[in-house]
GROMACS .gro file of C-alpha atoms in nm:
model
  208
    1UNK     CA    1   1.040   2.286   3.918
    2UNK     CA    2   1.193   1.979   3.750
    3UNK     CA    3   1.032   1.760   3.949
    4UNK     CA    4   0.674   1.941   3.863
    5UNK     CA    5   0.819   1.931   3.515
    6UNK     CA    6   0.857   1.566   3.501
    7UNK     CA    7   0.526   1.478   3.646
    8UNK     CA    8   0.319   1.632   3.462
    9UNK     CA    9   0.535   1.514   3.144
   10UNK     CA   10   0.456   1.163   3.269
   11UNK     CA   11   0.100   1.227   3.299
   12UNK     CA   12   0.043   1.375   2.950
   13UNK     CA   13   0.257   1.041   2.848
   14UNK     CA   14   0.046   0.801   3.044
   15UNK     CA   15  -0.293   1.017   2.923
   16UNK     CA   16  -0.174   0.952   2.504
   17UNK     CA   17  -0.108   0.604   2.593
   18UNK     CA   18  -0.415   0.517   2.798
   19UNK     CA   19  -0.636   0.768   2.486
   20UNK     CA   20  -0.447   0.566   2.206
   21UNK     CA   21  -0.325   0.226   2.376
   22UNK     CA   22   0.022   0.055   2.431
   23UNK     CA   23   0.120  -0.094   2.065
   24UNK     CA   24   0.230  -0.407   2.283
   25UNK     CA   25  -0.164  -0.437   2.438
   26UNK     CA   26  -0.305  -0.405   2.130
   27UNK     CA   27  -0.065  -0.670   1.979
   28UNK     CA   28  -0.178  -0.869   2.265
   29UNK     CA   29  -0.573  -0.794   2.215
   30UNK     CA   30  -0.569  -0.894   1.860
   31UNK     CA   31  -0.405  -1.251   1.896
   32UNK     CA   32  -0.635  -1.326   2.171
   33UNK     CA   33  -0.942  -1.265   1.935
   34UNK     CA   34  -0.727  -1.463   1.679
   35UNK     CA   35  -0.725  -1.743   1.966
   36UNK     CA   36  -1.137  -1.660   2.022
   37UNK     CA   37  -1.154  -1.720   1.611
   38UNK     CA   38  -0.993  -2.064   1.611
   39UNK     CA   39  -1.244  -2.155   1.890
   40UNK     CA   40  -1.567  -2.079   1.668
   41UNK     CA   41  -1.405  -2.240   1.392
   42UNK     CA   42  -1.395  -2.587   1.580
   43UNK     CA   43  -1.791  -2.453   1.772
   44UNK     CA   44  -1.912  -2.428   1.408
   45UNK     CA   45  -1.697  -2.697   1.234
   46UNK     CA   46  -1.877  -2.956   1.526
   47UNK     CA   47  -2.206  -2.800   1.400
   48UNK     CA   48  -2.173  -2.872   1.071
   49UNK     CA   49  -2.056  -3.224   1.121
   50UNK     CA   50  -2.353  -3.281   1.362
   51UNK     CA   51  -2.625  -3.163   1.057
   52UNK     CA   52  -2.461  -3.367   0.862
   53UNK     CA   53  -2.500  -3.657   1.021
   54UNK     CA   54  -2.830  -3.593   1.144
   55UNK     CA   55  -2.998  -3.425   0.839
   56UNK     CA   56  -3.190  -3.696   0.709
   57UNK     CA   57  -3.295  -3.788   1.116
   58UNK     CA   58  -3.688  -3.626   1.044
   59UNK     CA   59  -3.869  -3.842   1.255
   60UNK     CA   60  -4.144  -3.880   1.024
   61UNK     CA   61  -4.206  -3.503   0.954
   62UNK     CA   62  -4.115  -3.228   0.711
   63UNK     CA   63  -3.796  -3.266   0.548
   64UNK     CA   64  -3.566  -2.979   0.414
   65UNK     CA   65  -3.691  -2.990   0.066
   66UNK     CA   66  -4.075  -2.974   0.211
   67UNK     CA   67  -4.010  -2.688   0.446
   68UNK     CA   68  -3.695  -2.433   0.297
   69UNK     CA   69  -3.819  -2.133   0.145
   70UNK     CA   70  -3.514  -2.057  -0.114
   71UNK     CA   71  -3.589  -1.720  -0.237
   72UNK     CA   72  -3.599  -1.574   0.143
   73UNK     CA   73  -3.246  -1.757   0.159
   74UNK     CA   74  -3.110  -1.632  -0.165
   75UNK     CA   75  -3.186  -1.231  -0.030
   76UNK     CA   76  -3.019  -1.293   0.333
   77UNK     CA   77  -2.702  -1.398   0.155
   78UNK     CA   78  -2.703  -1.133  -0.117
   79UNK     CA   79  -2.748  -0.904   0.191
   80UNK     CA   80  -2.494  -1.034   0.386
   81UNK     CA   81  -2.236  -1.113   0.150
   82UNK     CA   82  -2.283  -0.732   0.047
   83UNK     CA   83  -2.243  -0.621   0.398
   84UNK     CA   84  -1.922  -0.829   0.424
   85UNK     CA   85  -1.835  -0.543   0.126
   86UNK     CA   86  -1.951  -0.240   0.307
   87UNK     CA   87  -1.730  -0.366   0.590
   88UNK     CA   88  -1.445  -0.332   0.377
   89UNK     CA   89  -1.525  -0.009   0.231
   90UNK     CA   90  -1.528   0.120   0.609
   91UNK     CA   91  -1.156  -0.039   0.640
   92UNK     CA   92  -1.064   0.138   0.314
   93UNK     CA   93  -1.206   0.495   0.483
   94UNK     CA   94  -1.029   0.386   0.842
   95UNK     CA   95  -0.730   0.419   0.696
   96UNK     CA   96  -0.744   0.725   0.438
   97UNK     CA   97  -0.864   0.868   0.799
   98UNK     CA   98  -1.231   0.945   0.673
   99UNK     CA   99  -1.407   0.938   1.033
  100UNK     CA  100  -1.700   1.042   0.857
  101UNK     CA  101  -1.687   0.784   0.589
  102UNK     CA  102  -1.556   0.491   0.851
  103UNK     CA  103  -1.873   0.551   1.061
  104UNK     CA  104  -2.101   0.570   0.741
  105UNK     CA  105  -2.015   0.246   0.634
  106UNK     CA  106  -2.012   0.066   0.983
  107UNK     CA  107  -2.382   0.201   0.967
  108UNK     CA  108  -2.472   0.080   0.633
  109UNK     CA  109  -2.279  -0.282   0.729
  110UNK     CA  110  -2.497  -0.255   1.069
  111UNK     CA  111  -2.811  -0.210   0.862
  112UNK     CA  112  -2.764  -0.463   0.651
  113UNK     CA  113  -2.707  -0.709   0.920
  114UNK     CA  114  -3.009  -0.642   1.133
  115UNK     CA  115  -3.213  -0.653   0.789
  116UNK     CA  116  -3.008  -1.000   0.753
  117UNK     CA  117  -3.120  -1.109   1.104
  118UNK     CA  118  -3.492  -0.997   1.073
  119UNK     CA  119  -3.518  -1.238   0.753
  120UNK     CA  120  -3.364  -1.491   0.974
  121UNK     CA  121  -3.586  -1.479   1.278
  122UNK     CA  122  -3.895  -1.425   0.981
  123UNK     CA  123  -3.762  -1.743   0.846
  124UNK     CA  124  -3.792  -1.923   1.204
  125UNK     CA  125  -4.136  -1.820   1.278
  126UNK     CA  126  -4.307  -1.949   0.968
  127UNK     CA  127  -4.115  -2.250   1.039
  128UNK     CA  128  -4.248  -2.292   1.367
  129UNK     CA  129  -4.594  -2.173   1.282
  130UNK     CA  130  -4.568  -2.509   0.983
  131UNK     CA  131  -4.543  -2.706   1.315
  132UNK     CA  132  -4.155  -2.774   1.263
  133UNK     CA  133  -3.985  -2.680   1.599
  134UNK     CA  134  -3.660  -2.812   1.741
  135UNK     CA  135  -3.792  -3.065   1.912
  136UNK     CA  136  -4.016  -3.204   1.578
  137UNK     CA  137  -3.675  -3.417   1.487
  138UNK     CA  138  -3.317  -3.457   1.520
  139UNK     CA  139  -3.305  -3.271   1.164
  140UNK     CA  140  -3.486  -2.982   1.313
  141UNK     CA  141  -3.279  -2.940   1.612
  142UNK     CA  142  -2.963  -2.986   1.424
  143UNK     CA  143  -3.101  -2.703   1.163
  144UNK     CA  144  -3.200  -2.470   1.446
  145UNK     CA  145  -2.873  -2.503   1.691
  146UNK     CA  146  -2.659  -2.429   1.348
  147UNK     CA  147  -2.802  -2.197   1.180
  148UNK     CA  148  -2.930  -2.016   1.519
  149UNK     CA  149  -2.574  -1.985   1.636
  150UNK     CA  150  -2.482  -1.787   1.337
  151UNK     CA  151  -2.743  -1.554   1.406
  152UNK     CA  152  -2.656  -1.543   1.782
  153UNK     CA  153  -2.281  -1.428   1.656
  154UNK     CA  154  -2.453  -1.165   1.381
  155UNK     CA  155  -2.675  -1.025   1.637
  156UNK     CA  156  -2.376  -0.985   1.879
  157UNK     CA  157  -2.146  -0.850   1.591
  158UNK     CA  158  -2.438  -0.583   1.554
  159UNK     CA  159  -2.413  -0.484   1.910
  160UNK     CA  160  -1.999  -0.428   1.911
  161UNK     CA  161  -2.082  -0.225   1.553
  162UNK     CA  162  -2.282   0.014   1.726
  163UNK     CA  163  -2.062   0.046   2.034
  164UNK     CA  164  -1.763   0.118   1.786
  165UNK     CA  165  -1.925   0.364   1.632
  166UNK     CA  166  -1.989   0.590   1.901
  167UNK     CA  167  -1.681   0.509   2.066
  168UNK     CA  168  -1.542   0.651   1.705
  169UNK     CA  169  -1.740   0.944   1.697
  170UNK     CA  170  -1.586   1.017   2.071
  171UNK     CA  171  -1.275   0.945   2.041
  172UNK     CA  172  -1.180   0.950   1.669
  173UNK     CA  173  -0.954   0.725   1.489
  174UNK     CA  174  -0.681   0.594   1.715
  175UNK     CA  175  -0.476   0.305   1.752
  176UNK     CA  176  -0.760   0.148   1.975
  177UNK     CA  177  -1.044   0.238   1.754
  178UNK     CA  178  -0.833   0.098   1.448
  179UNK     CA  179  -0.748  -0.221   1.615
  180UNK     CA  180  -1.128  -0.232   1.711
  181UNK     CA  181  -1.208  -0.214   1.312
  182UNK     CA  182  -0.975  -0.473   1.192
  183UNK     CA  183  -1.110  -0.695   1.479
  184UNK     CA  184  -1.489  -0.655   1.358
  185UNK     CA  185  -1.399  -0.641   1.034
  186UNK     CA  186  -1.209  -0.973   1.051
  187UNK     CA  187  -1.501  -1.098   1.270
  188UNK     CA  188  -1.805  -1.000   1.032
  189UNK     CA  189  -1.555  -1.154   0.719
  190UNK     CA  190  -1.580  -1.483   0.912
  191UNK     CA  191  -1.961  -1.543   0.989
  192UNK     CA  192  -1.987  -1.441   0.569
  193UNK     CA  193  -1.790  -1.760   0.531
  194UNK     CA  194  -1.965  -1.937   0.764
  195UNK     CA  195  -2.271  -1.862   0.599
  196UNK     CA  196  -2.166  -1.951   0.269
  197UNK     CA  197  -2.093  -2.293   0.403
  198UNK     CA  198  -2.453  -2.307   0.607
  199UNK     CA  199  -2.631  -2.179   0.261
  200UNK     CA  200  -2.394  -2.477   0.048
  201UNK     CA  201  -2.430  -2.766   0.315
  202UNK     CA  202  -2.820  -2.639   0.486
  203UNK     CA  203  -2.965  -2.512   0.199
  204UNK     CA  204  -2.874  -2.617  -0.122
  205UNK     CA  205  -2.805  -2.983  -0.063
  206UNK     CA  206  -3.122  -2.984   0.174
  207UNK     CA  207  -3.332  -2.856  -0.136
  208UNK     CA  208  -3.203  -3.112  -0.397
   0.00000   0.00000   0.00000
């Protein structure tokens, strides 16, 4: 009987920790997407420094000033910079334990980002369709591979939103889920500051 006892005490044990996670795993989980971080910060620090260099490289054809549409450019960053808010009101419900709430704003942050992305690829098109592709100059290519990136890592912070939020609505709020939310929520704070730099450095200073 105590042996019964004591195995299926260690099962329940090993069920809560493999439904809520080792603290030690998680730990471990969160510096190595501290160590992925530090990796796009060089990836988009060699970017930038690249445009830079190259921005005035146009070959002959359209420059920034001749081709930048600003008042698309001023809505995606109002939208994104105001997603980078709803993210944080979804941290703020994680931990008063609002499922509900948590979701809701993941959702809203999620919507704002695809509506972020659609401007983006909107943006690319007319570009194209004014003849200025990536291979029309080292400018161009230097434009596209930057601020393409960005929207590469948006479009694949969309995806692990909407994963999250179902694996939320499974499973609830546990110490996986939560880890899950700082770890997006960290992650979608980051490509905001990114952007702000590719809307200074791209944008601004390629319209003056």
């Amino acid at each position: 009987m105590a042996n019964i006892h004591a195995s299926s005490h260690g099962h329940n044990v090993s069920g809560h920790a493999e439904h809520h996670g080792h603290p030690d795993q998680e730990e471990m989980r969160t510096f190595a997407f501290w160590i992925y971080l530090m990796t796009d910060v060089i990836l988009f620090a060699t970017l930038f420094a690249t445009y830079v260099v190259l921005q005035n490289n146009t070959n002959g054809g359209p420059t920034a000033k001749e081709l930048f549409q600003m008042n698309g450019i001023y809505a995606s960053t109002f939208i994104l910079l105001t997603s980078s808010f709803t993210s944080g009101l979804a941290l703020l419900a994680m931990h008063k334990g609002k499922k509900a709430a948590l979701i809701g704003w993941l959702a809203i942050t999620a919507l704002l980002g695809a509506t972020f992305i659609t401007l983006e690829v909107s943006e690319f098109t007319h570009l194209v369709h004014e003849g200025a592709t990536i291979g029309t100059s080292a400018f161009l290519s230097a434009f596209y591979t930057l601020v393409g990136t960005h929207g590469l890592h948006v479009t694949f912070g969309l995806v692990w939103m909407i994963v999250l939020m179902f694996q939320i609505a499974k499973h609830g709020i546990t110490p996986v889920t939560k880890r899950k939310v700082n770890i997006i929520s960290l992650f979608w704070h980051f490509l905001d500051i990114v952007w702000i730099f590719v809307f200074t450095i791209v944008y601004l200073m390629g319209v003056k």
